[in-house]
Short mmCIF file of C-alpha atoms and ligand atoms in Angstrom, two decimals:
data_model
loop_
_atom_site.label_atom_id
_atom_site.label_comp_id
_atom_site.label_asym_id
_atom_site.label_seq_id
_atom_site.Cartn_x
_atom_site.Cartn_y
_atom_site.Cartn_z
CA MET A 1291 96.12 156.92 33.77
CA ILE A 1292 99.91 156.53 33.59
CA LYS A 1293 102.68 158.89 32.69
CA ASN A 1294 104.35 157.69 29.56
CA GLY A 1295 107.80 158.88 30.55
CA GLU A 1296 108.81 161.26 27.82
CA GLY A 1297 107.65 164.74 28.74
CA ASP A 1298 105.28 163.17 31.26
CA ARG A 1299 102.43 163.27 28.78
CA GLU A 1300 99.65 161.20 30.19
CA ALA A 1301 98.59 158.23 28.10
CA PRO A 1302 95.24 156.63 28.80
CA MET A 1303 95.27 153.00 29.74
CA ARG A 1304 92.84 150.58 28.17
CA TYR A 1305 91.28 148.08 30.60
CA LEU A 1306 89.08 145.07 30.17
CA MET A 1307 87.30 144.44 33.49
CA LYS A 1308 85.40 141.22 34.03
CA PHE A 1309 83.00 140.85 36.94
CA GLY A 1310 81.93 137.36 38.04
CA GLY A 1311 78.61 136.09 39.31
CA THR A 1312 79.10 137.18 42.93
CA SER A 1313 80.26 140.61 41.81
CA VAL A 1314 76.94 141.22 40.06
CA ALA A 1315 74.77 139.20 42.44
CA ASP A 1316 72.66 142.10 43.75
CA GLY A 1317 72.28 145.89 43.81
CA ARG A 1318 74.99 146.42 46.39
CA SER A 1319 77.56 144.45 44.40
CA ILE A 1320 76.58 146.11 41.12
CA GLY A 1321 76.99 149.49 42.80
CA GLN A 1322 80.55 148.45 43.55
CA VAL A 1323 81.11 147.38 39.93
CA VAL A 1324 80.07 150.83 38.73
CA GLU A 1325 82.28 152.41 41.35
CA LEU A 1326 85.32 150.49 40.13
CA GLY A 1327 84.73 150.78 36.38
CA GLY A 1328 83.50 154.38 36.72
CA ALA A 1329 86.56 155.55 38.73
CA CYS A 1330 88.78 154.27 35.97
CA ARG A 1331 86.72 155.88 33.23
CA ARG A 1332 86.56 159.22 35.12
CA SER A 1333 90.32 159.31 35.36
CA GLY A 1334 90.40 159.30 31.57
CA ASP A 1335 91.17 155.63 30.93
CA GLU A 1336 89.17 153.40 28.59
CA VAL A 1337 87.18 150.54 30.08
CA ALA A 1338 85.20 147.71 28.57
CA VAL A 1339 83.25 145.64 31.08
CA VAL A 1340 82.34 141.96 30.80
CA VAL A 1341 79.75 140.48 33.11
CA SER A 1342 78.69 137.02 34.20
CA ALA A 1343 75.13 136.11 35.11
CA MET A 1344 74.02 136.95 38.66
CA ARG A 1345 75.24 134.12 40.91
CA GLY A 1346 73.03 131.05 40.61
CA VAL A 1347 71.05 132.17 37.57
CA THR A 1348 72.94 129.97 35.06
CA ASP A 1349 72.41 126.92 37.32
CA GLY A 1350 68.72 127.83 37.49
CA LEU A 1351 68.47 128.11 33.68
CA ILE A 1352 70.18 124.74 33.21
CA ALA A 1353 67.80 123.07 35.65
CA CYS A 1354 64.75 124.75 34.16
CA ALA A 1355 65.68 123.79 30.57
CA GLY A 1356 66.22 120.19 31.66
CA GLU A 1357 62.83 120.04 33.37
CA MET A 1358 61.07 121.48 30.34
CA ALA A 1359 62.50 118.72 28.18
CA THR A 1360 61.87 115.83 30.52
CA THR A 1361 58.87 116.41 32.82
CA GLU A 1362 55.21 116.01 32.00
CA HIS A 1363 53.85 119.24 33.49
CA PRO A 1364 56.74 121.59 34.10
CA ASP A 1365 56.09 125.12 35.29
CA ALA A 1366 58.80 127.64 34.50
CA THR A 1367 56.73 130.57 35.84
CA PRO A 1368 58.09 130.61 39.43
CA PHE A 1369 61.67 130.51 38.16
CA LEU A 1370 61.09 133.27 35.60
CA ALA A 1371 59.30 135.37 38.21
CA SER A 1372 62.15 134.97 40.68
CA VAL A 1373 64.68 136.02 38.01
CA ARG A 1374 62.60 139.07 37.19
CA GLU A 1375 62.23 139.95 40.84
CA ARG A 1376 65.99 139.76 41.38
CA GLN A 1377 66.83 142.01 38.42
CA ALA A 1378 64.05 144.44 39.34
CA ARG A 1379 65.29 144.71 42.94
CA ALA A 1380 68.84 145.42 41.75
CA LEU A 1381 67.60 147.99 39.27
CA ALA A 1382 65.54 149.76 41.92
CA GLU A 1383 68.70 150.02 44.03
CA VAL A 1384 71.28 151.08 41.45
CA ALA A 1385 69.37 152.51 38.49
CA PRO A 1386 66.03 153.94 39.66
CA ASP A 1387 65.88 156.45 36.83
CA GLN A 1388 66.58 153.75 34.26
CA MET A 1389 63.96 151.37 35.66
CA ASP A 1390 61.35 151.72 32.91
CA GLN A 1391 63.72 151.22 30.00
CA ALA A 1392 65.79 148.50 31.66
CA LEU A 1393 62.84 146.54 33.03
CA GLY A 1394 61.22 146.79 29.61
CA GLU A 1395 64.33 145.15 28.12
CA ILE A 1396 64.36 142.48 30.82
CA ASP A 1397 60.66 141.73 30.19
CA ALA A 1398 61.23 141.44 26.44
CA ARG A 1399 64.07 139.00 27.11
CA LEU A 1400 62.00 137.02 29.63
CA ALA A 1401 59.25 136.70 27.00
CA SER A 1402 61.72 135.26 24.46
CA LEU A 1403 63.05 132.90 27.11
CA ALA A 1404 59.55 131.72 28.06
CA ASN A 1405 58.81 131.04 24.38
CA ILE A 1406 61.86 128.95 23.81
CA LEU A 1407 61.31 127.04 27.05
CA GLN A 1408 57.76 126.29 25.90
CA ALA A 1409 59.09 125.10 22.54
CA VAL A 1410 61.53 122.77 24.31
CA HIS A 1411 58.64 121.33 26.27
CA THR A 1412 56.38 120.93 23.23
CA LEU A 1413 59.09 119.11 21.30
CA ARG A 1414 60.47 117.35 24.42
CA GLU A 1415 63.83 118.04 22.88
CA LEU A 1416 66.69 120.14 24.19
CA THR A 1417 69.30 120.37 21.45
CA PRO A 1418 72.82 121.65 22.30
CA ARG A 1419 71.94 124.71 20.24
CA SER A 1420 68.72 125.56 22.05
CA ARG A 1421 70.34 124.77 25.39
CA ASP A 1422 73.13 127.30 24.66
CA TYR A 1423 70.59 129.93 23.70
CA ILE A 1424 68.67 129.37 26.94
CA ILE A 1425 71.62 129.32 29.27
CA SER A 1426 73.01 132.53 27.80
CA PHE A 1427 70.06 134.44 29.25
CA GLY A 1428 71.68 134.94 32.66
CA GLU A 1429 74.28 137.23 31.09
CA ARG A 1430 71.60 138.91 28.94
CA PHE A 1431 69.78 139.99 32.09
CA SER A 1432 72.79 141.04 34.19
CA ALA A 1433 74.29 143.12 31.37
CA VAL A 1434 71.05 145.11 31.09
CA VAL A 1435 71.15 145.88 34.79
CA VAL A 1436 74.84 146.75 34.92
CA ALA A 1437 74.64 149.03 31.86
CA ALA A 1438 71.63 150.78 33.40
CA ALA A 1439 73.62 151.26 36.62
CA PHE A 1440 76.45 152.90 34.63
CA ARG A 1441 73.94 155.20 32.90
CA GLN A 1442 72.48 156.12 36.30
CA GLN A 1443 75.91 157.44 37.25
CA GLY A 1444 76.14 159.55 34.13
CA PHE A 1445 78.14 157.26 31.83
CA ARG A 1446 77.05 156.27 28.35
CA SER A 1447 76.60 152.52 28.49
CA GLU A 1448 74.73 149.81 26.56
CA PRO A 1449 74.61 146.03 26.93
CA LEU A 1450 76.23 144.12 24.12
CA GLU A 1451 75.87 140.42 23.28
CA GLY A 1452 79.12 138.45 23.09
CA GLY A 1453 78.55 137.79 19.37
CA ALA A 1454 77.73 141.42 18.65
CA ALA A 1455 80.96 142.38 20.39
CA GLY A 1456 82.75 140.21 17.82
CA ILE A 1457 83.27 136.86 19.55
CA LEU A 1458 82.94 134.37 16.71
CA THR A 1459 83.17 130.72 17.74
CA ASN A 1460 83.19 127.22 16.32
CA ASP A 1461 79.90 125.31 16.64
CA CYS A 1462 80.94 123.18 19.59
CA HIS A 1463 77.88 124.15 21.61
CA GLY A 1464 78.46 124.17 25.34
CA GLU A 1465 82.26 124.37 25.04
CA ALA A 1466 82.73 126.68 22.07
CA MET A 1467 86.12 128.12 21.21
CA ALA A 1468 86.73 131.58 19.82
CA LEU A 1469 87.99 131.62 16.23
CA PRO A 1470 90.98 133.77 15.27
CA GLU A 1471 88.73 136.12 13.22
CA SER A 1472 87.26 137.26 16.54
CA GLY A 1473 90.26 139.53 17.13
CA PRO A 1474 89.74 141.96 14.21
CA ARG A 1475 85.93 141.83 14.67
CA ILE A 1476 86.22 142.79 18.34
CA CYS A 1477 88.64 145.55 17.48
CA GLU A 1478 86.30 146.95 14.85
CA ARG A 1479 83.16 146.75 17.00
CA VAL A 1480 84.32 147.54 20.52
CA VAL A 1481 87.27 149.90 20.22
CA PRO A 1482 85.21 152.79 18.69
CA LEU A 1483 82.83 152.56 21.66
CA LEU A 1484 85.60 153.08 24.22
CA ALA A 1485 86.05 156.75 23.38
CA ASP A 1486 82.86 157.81 25.10
CA GLN A 1487 81.13 154.74 26.54
CA VAL A 1488 81.52 151.92 29.02
CA PRO A 1489 80.26 148.97 26.96
CA VAL A 1490 78.88 146.14 29.08
CA ILE A 1491 79.52 142.91 27.22
CA MET A 1492 77.71 139.68 28.08
CA GLY A 1493 80.30 137.09 29.06
CA PHE A 1494 80.05 133.34 28.46
CA MET A 1495 78.56 133.66 24.99
CA GLY A 1496 79.62 134.06 21.39
CA CYS A 1497 78.06 133.19 18.08
CA THR A 1498 78.83 130.95 15.12
CA ARG A 1499 79.22 132.07 11.52
CA ASP A 1500 75.58 131.28 10.92
CA GLY A 1501 74.57 133.45 13.86
CA SER A 1502 73.56 130.82 16.39
CA VAL A 1503 74.42 131.59 20.01
CA THR A 1504 77.13 129.47 21.60
CA THR A 1505 78.40 129.26 25.19
CA LEU A 1506 82.04 128.93 26.10
CA GLY A 1507 81.83 126.33 28.89
CA ARG A 1508 80.93 126.81 32.57
CA SER A 1509 82.72 129.75 34.10
CA GLY A 1510 83.45 130.85 30.54
CA SER A 1511 83.14 134.60 31.16
CA ASP A 1512 86.81 134.60 32.12
CA TYR A 1513 87.54 133.24 28.64
CA SER A 1514 85.30 135.90 27.08
CA ALA A 1515 87.30 138.50 29.03
CA ALA A 1516 90.64 137.26 27.73
CA VAL A 1517 89.43 137.04 24.10
CA LEU A 1518 87.96 140.56 24.34
CA ALA A 1519 91.07 141.94 26.05
CA ALA A 1520 93.18 140.56 23.21
CA GLY A 1521 90.72 141.91 20.61
CA ILE A 1522 90.74 145.47 21.95
CA ASP A 1523 94.47 145.29 22.66
CA ALA A 1524 93.90 146.09 26.31
CA ASP A 1525 96.83 147.09 28.47
CA GLU A 1526 95.46 145.00 31.27
CA CYS A 1527 92.68 142.49 31.87
CA TRP A 1528 91.28 142.55 35.39
CA ILE A 1529 89.29 139.60 36.66
CA TRP A 1530 87.20 140.89 39.55
CA THR A 1531 85.95 138.09 41.79
CA ASP A 1532 85.03 137.25 45.36
CA VAL A 1533 88.49 136.34 46.72
CA ASP A 1534 91.64 138.45 47.07
CA GLY A 1535 93.49 136.77 44.22
CA VAL A 1536 94.88 133.43 43.15
CA MET A 1537 95.55 131.55 46.36
CA THR A 1538 97.80 128.69 47.39
CA SER A 1539 94.73 126.47 47.33
CA ASP A 1540 90.93 126.76 47.18
CA PRO A 1541 90.13 128.69 50.37
CA ARG A 1542 86.92 126.67 50.72
CA LEU A 1543 89.10 123.59 51.17
CA ILE A 1544 92.13 125.06 52.99
CA SER A 1545 91.08 127.77 55.41
CA ASP A 1546 94.61 129.17 55.81
CA ALA A 1547 95.28 129.37 52.03
CA ARG A 1548 97.17 132.54 51.18
CA VAL A 1549 97.04 134.93 48.21
CA ILE A 1550 100.00 134.56 45.83
CA PRO A 1551 101.15 138.04 44.71
CA ALA A 1552 102.48 136.94 41.30
CA VAL A 1553 102.10 133.80 39.23
CA SER A 1554 103.29 133.03 35.73
CA TYR A 1555 100.82 132.40 32.93
CA LEU A 1556 102.02 128.81 32.88
CA GLU A 1557 101.44 128.30 36.60
CA ALA A 1558 97.99 129.86 36.37
CA MET A 1559 97.14 127.64 33.43
CA GLU A 1560 98.20 124.50 35.28
CA LEU A 1561 96.22 125.53 38.37
CA SER A 1562 93.04 126.38 36.55
CA TYR A 1563 93.20 123.30 34.37
CA PHE A 1564 93.23 121.23 37.56
CA GLY A 1565 90.22 122.89 39.11
CA ALA A 1566 91.25 126.28 40.55
CA LYS A 1567 87.91 127.85 39.69
CA VAL A 1568 89.15 131.38 40.15
CA LEU A 1569 90.22 131.41 36.47
CA HIS A 1570 88.86 129.46 33.52
CA PRO A 1571 91.69 127.37 31.94
CA ARG A 1572 91.18 128.94 28.53
CA SER A 1573 91.38 132.47 29.87
CA ILE A 1574 95.16 132.62 29.92
CA GLU A 1575 96.25 131.86 26.35
CA PRO A 1576 94.57 134.73 24.47
CA ALA A 1577 96.01 137.29 26.89
CA MET A 1578 99.38 135.53 27.01
CA ALA A 1579 99.64 135.57 23.19
CA LYS A 1580 99.47 139.37 23.29
CA GLY A 1581 101.43 139.85 26.47
CA ILE A 1582 98.47 141.37 28.29
CA THR A 1583 98.85 141.52 32.04
CA ILE A 1584 96.03 139.76 33.86
CA ARG A 1585 95.18 140.76 37.43
CA VAL A 1586 92.82 138.86 39.72
CA LYS A 1587 91.26 141.16 42.30
CA ASN A 1588 88.49 141.17 44.86
CA THR A 1589 85.47 143.35 44.00
CA PHE A 1590 84.75 143.65 47.70
CA ASN A 1591 88.30 144.46 48.74
CA PRO A 1592 89.54 146.52 45.78
CA ASP A 1593 92.49 148.12 47.57
CA TYR A 1594 94.16 144.75 48.02
CA PRO A 1595 96.69 144.38 45.19
CA GLY A 1596 95.49 140.88 44.24
CA THR A 1597 97.48 138.57 41.99
CA ILE A 1598 99.31 139.59 38.84
CA LEU A 1599 99.84 137.05 36.06
CA ILE A 1600 103.00 137.64 34.08
CA ALA A 1601 105.07 135.94 31.45
CA ASP A 1602 107.83 134.40 33.52
CA GLY A 1603 106.57 134.89 37.03
CA VAL A 1604 108.93 136.31 39.59
CA PRO A 1605 111.82 134.17 40.62
CA SER A 1606 110.86 132.78 43.97
CA ARG A 1607 112.66 130.56 46.39
CA ARG A 1608 109.42 128.71 46.69
CA VAL A 1609 109.52 125.49 44.70
CA VAL A 1610 105.83 124.67 45.05
CA LYS A 1611 103.49 127.64 44.79
CA ALA A 1612 100.01 126.21 44.88
CA LEU A 1613 97.82 123.13 44.84
CA SER A 1614 94.62 122.44 43.02
CA PHE A 1615 92.19 119.64 43.13
CA ILE A 1616 89.41 118.19 41.00
CA ASP A 1617 86.99 115.61 42.27
CA ARG A 1618 84.38 113.66 40.30
CA VAL A 1619 86.88 112.35 37.84
CA ALA A 1620 87.31 108.71 36.78
CA LEU A 1621 90.36 106.55 36.18
CA VAL A 1622 90.50 104.37 33.05
CA ASN A 1623 93.22 101.70 32.71
CA CYS A 1624 94.02 99.97 29.45
CA ASN A 1625 96.23 96.93 30.16
CA GLY A 1626 97.81 94.18 28.15
CA ALA A 1627 101.15 92.94 26.90
CA GLN A 1628 99.80 93.17 23.33
CA MET A 1629 100.48 96.92 23.53
CA ILE A 1630 104.25 96.48 23.97
CA GLY A 1631 106.19 97.78 20.99
CA ARG A 1632 103.05 98.06 18.88
CA PRO A 1633 102.75 101.44 17.18
CA GLY A 1634 99.38 103.12 16.98
CA VAL A 1635 97.78 101.77 20.18
CA ALA A 1636 97.73 105.13 21.93
CA ASN A 1637 96.41 106.70 18.75
CA ALA A 1638 93.57 104.13 18.54
CA ILE A 1639 92.63 104.76 22.19
CA PHE A 1640 92.62 108.56 21.86
CA SER A 1641 90.83 108.50 18.49
CA ALA A 1642 88.07 106.26 19.89
CA LEU A 1643 87.65 108.58 22.88
CA ALA A 1644 87.71 111.74 20.71
CA GLU A 1645 84.98 110.30 18.47
CA ARG A 1646 82.74 110.12 21.56
CA GLU A 1647 83.84 113.58 22.63
CA VAL A 1648 85.51 112.32 25.77
CA ASN A 1649 88.11 114.79 26.98
CA VAL A 1650 91.23 113.20 28.51
CA MET A 1651 92.56 115.25 31.43
CA MET A 1652 95.64 113.27 32.37
CA ILE A 1653 97.63 110.46 30.75
CA SER A 1654 100.23 108.11 32.09
CA GLN A 1655 101.96 105.27 30.31
CA GLY A 1656 104.06 102.69 32.11
CA SER A 1657 107.62 102.33 30.72
CA SER A 1658 106.85 98.69 29.97
CA GLU A 1659 104.18 100.08 27.60
CA ALA A 1660 101.78 97.42 28.94
CA ASN A 1661 99.53 99.99 30.53
CA ILE A 1662 97.98 103.31 29.57
CA SER A 1663 96.04 105.11 32.30
CA LEU A 1664 93.77 108.07 31.69
CA ILE A 1665 91.77 110.48 33.80
CA ILE A 1666 88.46 111.72 32.47
CA ASP A 1667 85.43 113.54 33.79
CA GLU A 1668 83.24 111.07 35.71
CA GLY A 1669 80.27 112.08 33.54
CA HIS A 1670 82.10 110.76 30.44
CA LEU A 1671 82.83 107.31 31.88
CA GLU A 1672 79.98 105.54 30.13
CA ALA A 1673 80.89 107.01 26.74
CA ALA A 1674 84.57 106.15 27.34
CA THR A 1675 83.76 102.54 28.21
CA GLU A 1676 81.59 102.18 25.11
CA ALA A 1677 84.38 103.66 23.01
CA LEU A 1678 87.11 101.39 24.38
CA ILE A 1679 85.40 98.01 24.64
CA PRO A 1680 85.62 97.41 20.86
CA LEU A 1681 89.39 97.84 21.15
CA VAL A 1682 89.51 95.01 23.70
CA THR A 1683 87.27 92.89 21.50
CA CYS A 1684 89.56 93.35 18.51
CA GLY A 1685 92.62 92.44 20.64
CA LEU A 1686 94.38 95.81 20.79
CA PHE A 1687 94.77 95.34 24.50
CA ARG A 1688 93.64 92.70 26.99
CA GLU A 1689 91.73 94.43 29.72
CA LEU A 1690 89.85 97.61 30.44
CA SER A 1691 89.27 98.62 34.04
CA THR A 1692 87.68 101.74 35.36
CA GLU A 1693 87.28 103.40 38.75
CA ARG A 1694 84.83 106.11 39.70
CA ASP A 1695 85.11 108.57 42.53
CA VAL A 1696 88.75 109.45 42.29
CA ALA A 1697 90.34 112.89 42.62
CA ALA A 1698 93.17 114.54 40.74
CA VAL A 1699 95.55 116.80 42.68
CA ALA A 1700 98.03 119.13 40.96
CA VAL A 1701 101.14 120.48 42.65
CA VAL A 1702 102.19 123.60 40.78
CA GLY A 1703 105.26 125.83 40.70
CA SER A 1704 107.77 126.72 37.99
CA GLY A 1705 110.50 126.38 40.59
CA MET A 1706 110.01 122.59 40.48
CA ALA A 1707 111.85 122.47 37.17
CA GLY A 1708 115.38 121.63 38.12
CA ALA A 1709 114.66 121.29 41.85
CA PRO A 1710 115.47 117.68 42.58
CA GLY A 1711 113.62 115.99 45.37
CA THR A 1712 110.23 117.66 45.07
CA GLY A 1713 108.57 114.44 43.89
CA GLY A 1714 110.16 112.63 46.82
CA ARG A 1715 108.79 115.17 49.29
CA ILE A 1716 105.31 115.01 47.79
CA PHE A 1717 105.00 111.25 47.89
CA THR A 1718 106.68 110.89 51.30
CA ALA A 1719 104.20 113.39 52.79
CA LEU A 1720 101.30 111.46 51.26
CA GLY A 1721 102.73 108.18 52.49
CA ARG A 1722 102.93 109.54 56.05
CA GLN A 1723 99.18 110.17 55.87
CA GLY A 1724 98.57 106.65 54.51
CA ILE A 1725 97.26 108.05 51.20
CA ASN A 1726 97.55 105.63 48.32
CA VAL A 1727 98.52 107.21 44.97
CA MET A 1728 96.78 105.53 42.02
CA MET A 1729 98.46 107.33 39.12
CA ILE A 1730 101.18 109.98 38.65
CA SER A 1731 101.79 112.32 35.79
CA GLN A 1732 104.32 115.07 35.25
CA GLY A 1733 103.86 117.50 32.42
CA SER A 1734 106.91 118.30 30.28
CA SER A 1735 106.78 121.89 31.53
CA GLU A 1736 107.83 120.51 34.92
CA ALA A 1737 105.66 123.23 36.47
CA ASN A 1738 103.17 120.60 37.52
CA ILE A 1739 103.23 117.19 39.18
CA SER A 1740 99.75 115.74 39.28
CA PHE A 1741 98.52 112.54 40.80
CA VAL A 1742 95.31 110.65 41.42
CA VAL A 1743 93.95 109.37 44.74
CA ARG A 1744 90.64 108.02 45.95
CA GLY A 1745 87.95 110.69 46.14
CA ASP A 1746 87.90 110.70 49.98
CA ASP A 1747 91.68 111.14 50.13
CA GLY A 1748 91.70 114.22 47.84
CA PRO A 1749 91.13 116.94 50.47
CA ARG A 1750 93.47 115.16 52.92
CA ALA A 1751 96.18 115.02 50.26
CA VAL A 1752 95.86 118.77 49.59
CA ARG A 1753 96.01 119.54 53.32
CA ALA A 1754 99.09 117.36 53.82
CA LEU A 1755 100.95 119.03 50.94
CA HIS A 1756 99.87 122.52 51.94
CA ASP A 1757 101.52 121.82 55.30
CA GLU A 1758 104.56 120.05 53.84
CA PHE A 1759 105.43 122.99 51.60
CA ARG A 1760 104.40 125.54 54.27
CA LEU A 1761 102.19 127.35 51.82
CA SER A 1762 100.32 129.28 54.46
CA GLU A 1763 103.56 130.96 55.52
CA ARG A 1764 104.82 133.98 53.65
CA CYS A 1765 108.16 133.48 51.91
CA ASP A 1766 110.54 136.44 52.40
CA ASP A 1767 111.02 136.99 48.67
CA GLU A 1768 107.28 137.32 48.02
P1 ADP B 928 83.41 134.37 39.75
O1 ADP B 928 81.94 134.19 39.89
O2 ADP B 928 83.90 135.69 40.19
O3 ADP B 928 83.90 133.97 38.38
P2 ADP B 928 84.23 131.80 40.80
O4 ADP B 928 83.33 131.21 41.82
O5 ADP B 928 84.14 131.24 39.39
O6 ADP B 928 84.05 133.37 40.81
O7 ADP B 928 85.74 131.68 41.26
C1 ADP B 928 86.14 132.16 42.52
C2 ADP B 928 86.22 131.03 43.51
O8 ADP B 928 87.25 130.12 43.07
C3 ADP B 928 86.61 131.42 44.88
O9 ADP B 928 85.51 131.82 45.65
C4 ADP B 928 87.30 130.15 45.41
O10 ADP B 928 86.46 129.41 46.27
C5 ADP B 928 87.56 129.32 44.18
N1 ADP B 928 88.98 128.87 44.07
C6 ADP B 928 89.39 127.62 43.79
N2 ADP B 928 90.72 127.54 43.79
C7 ADP B 928 91.20 128.77 44.06
C8 ADP B 928 92.51 129.32 44.17
N3 ADP B 928 93.60 128.62 44.01
N4 ADP B 928 92.59 130.67 44.44
C9 ADP B 928 91.51 131.42 44.62
N5 ADP B 928 90.24 130.94 44.54
C10 ADP B 928 90.07 129.64 44.26
N1 LIG B 929 77.37 132.28 34.03
C1 LIG B 929 78.25 131.27 33.52
C2 LIG B 929 78.38 130.14 34.52
O1 LIG B 929 77.80 130.20 35.56
C3 LIG B 929 79.57 131.83 33.10
C4 LIG B 929 80.42 132.45 34.17
O2 LIG B 929 79.95 132.70 35.29
O3 LIG B 929 81.61 132.71 33.95
O4 LIG B 929 79.04 129.19 34.21
MG1 MG B 930 84.30 132.14 37.51
#
């Protein structure tokens, strides 16, 4: 609750709180979720909660669906039993009085899941649509448990599917995008609940106009959170996770990575796009469009202030703020003097890739125009090759070469714009380590310089730059 200044009348704040897979992994963590959301609600503020699946459940659903479609005698029973056991254990811990109702809901959902898995096996066919329906079950289970835990503590609370909460998406199953109509639908459906409930919305999922369930891409609950925060016109969107905030690098890779107190939306977008898993890349824009403050905080260390995402960031003397890294990408080179001065070549390359649904992550074109290099997900390499070979055959360019097992590293910081010499420092530091750079790209925002190295060199490159820019040391204006 904040004072609104004039006459010190207290105005309630409206929060959207998203809890990730680790934050709802078991009874102890869910107890913490209720503690955090409940404290806010008790102080008179409005809270909508978004949850991910319990950690590991979505991976299990993906594996199980794949087995049902491809193996002769699959048995989903042990997996389903382990999921039930996990939810039941959490319920017993945090919602003992709600056990009958909640476990009844879980069992009904498990029965639907078992039916669809059986249908996948009978048909030996896993369509993108049925896959999405199946993999959305993780959030269906966790939302039941979390809502029951809120009820146990005396709050009114019900689980709500992403679609029912108003998230309307296109039909790009597996990577669906929210449509603009979602905003008014969310407002109409969720805002009235906030007066006397803590709605628990299933992250990661939405639905199409014809009512089929879609998922928003792996780690997509962050995106759900931002779309919902924009829809309810939240004052703040809090992403509760298992680290203290957005850090100078992935702490699993760099043990002395440090939390960054404030980053701009742009910096966060660049970092997440290049693999900083702490936020989904699409989770910034919906909040940014409405000027909603995003905070990233640790469910297990809630007193720590975390990271705040704001429009322009805070001016910092630090030129480079953070580094991110994606492995398992592939490099595609299109070479040939035929391309020089010929309009439409880039268009032909990108159209051919788009037709095969290959997403291009980075682009670089030599100034001679005789080369266009692209970075794509390694899993799309076959489709990309099939898409581009016809362009070689018809003489658009001379040669197509590809390389697997490369890594893309992004060096991020808005201070790089107008700070001459940063590129020099980056590539000198890499040179000192004997790391060969295969491709370089700088976005026009100048908040990001990204480059590609061999897969093995990726972690070494991040380490070298973390040291070069002294990112583990606190800067006195932070
Ligand atoms: P959640 O389940 O809460 O959504 P995720 O596993 O998706 O959590 O994201 C949190 C993880 O992101 C952290 O545990 C950390 O290992 C990883 N990560 C990668 N890059 C960063 C970064 N720059 N800052 C913080 N965490 C990062
Ligand atoms: N449960 C989904 C996943 O594992 C979505 C999320 O966690 O954000 O990808
Ligand atoms: Mg996540």
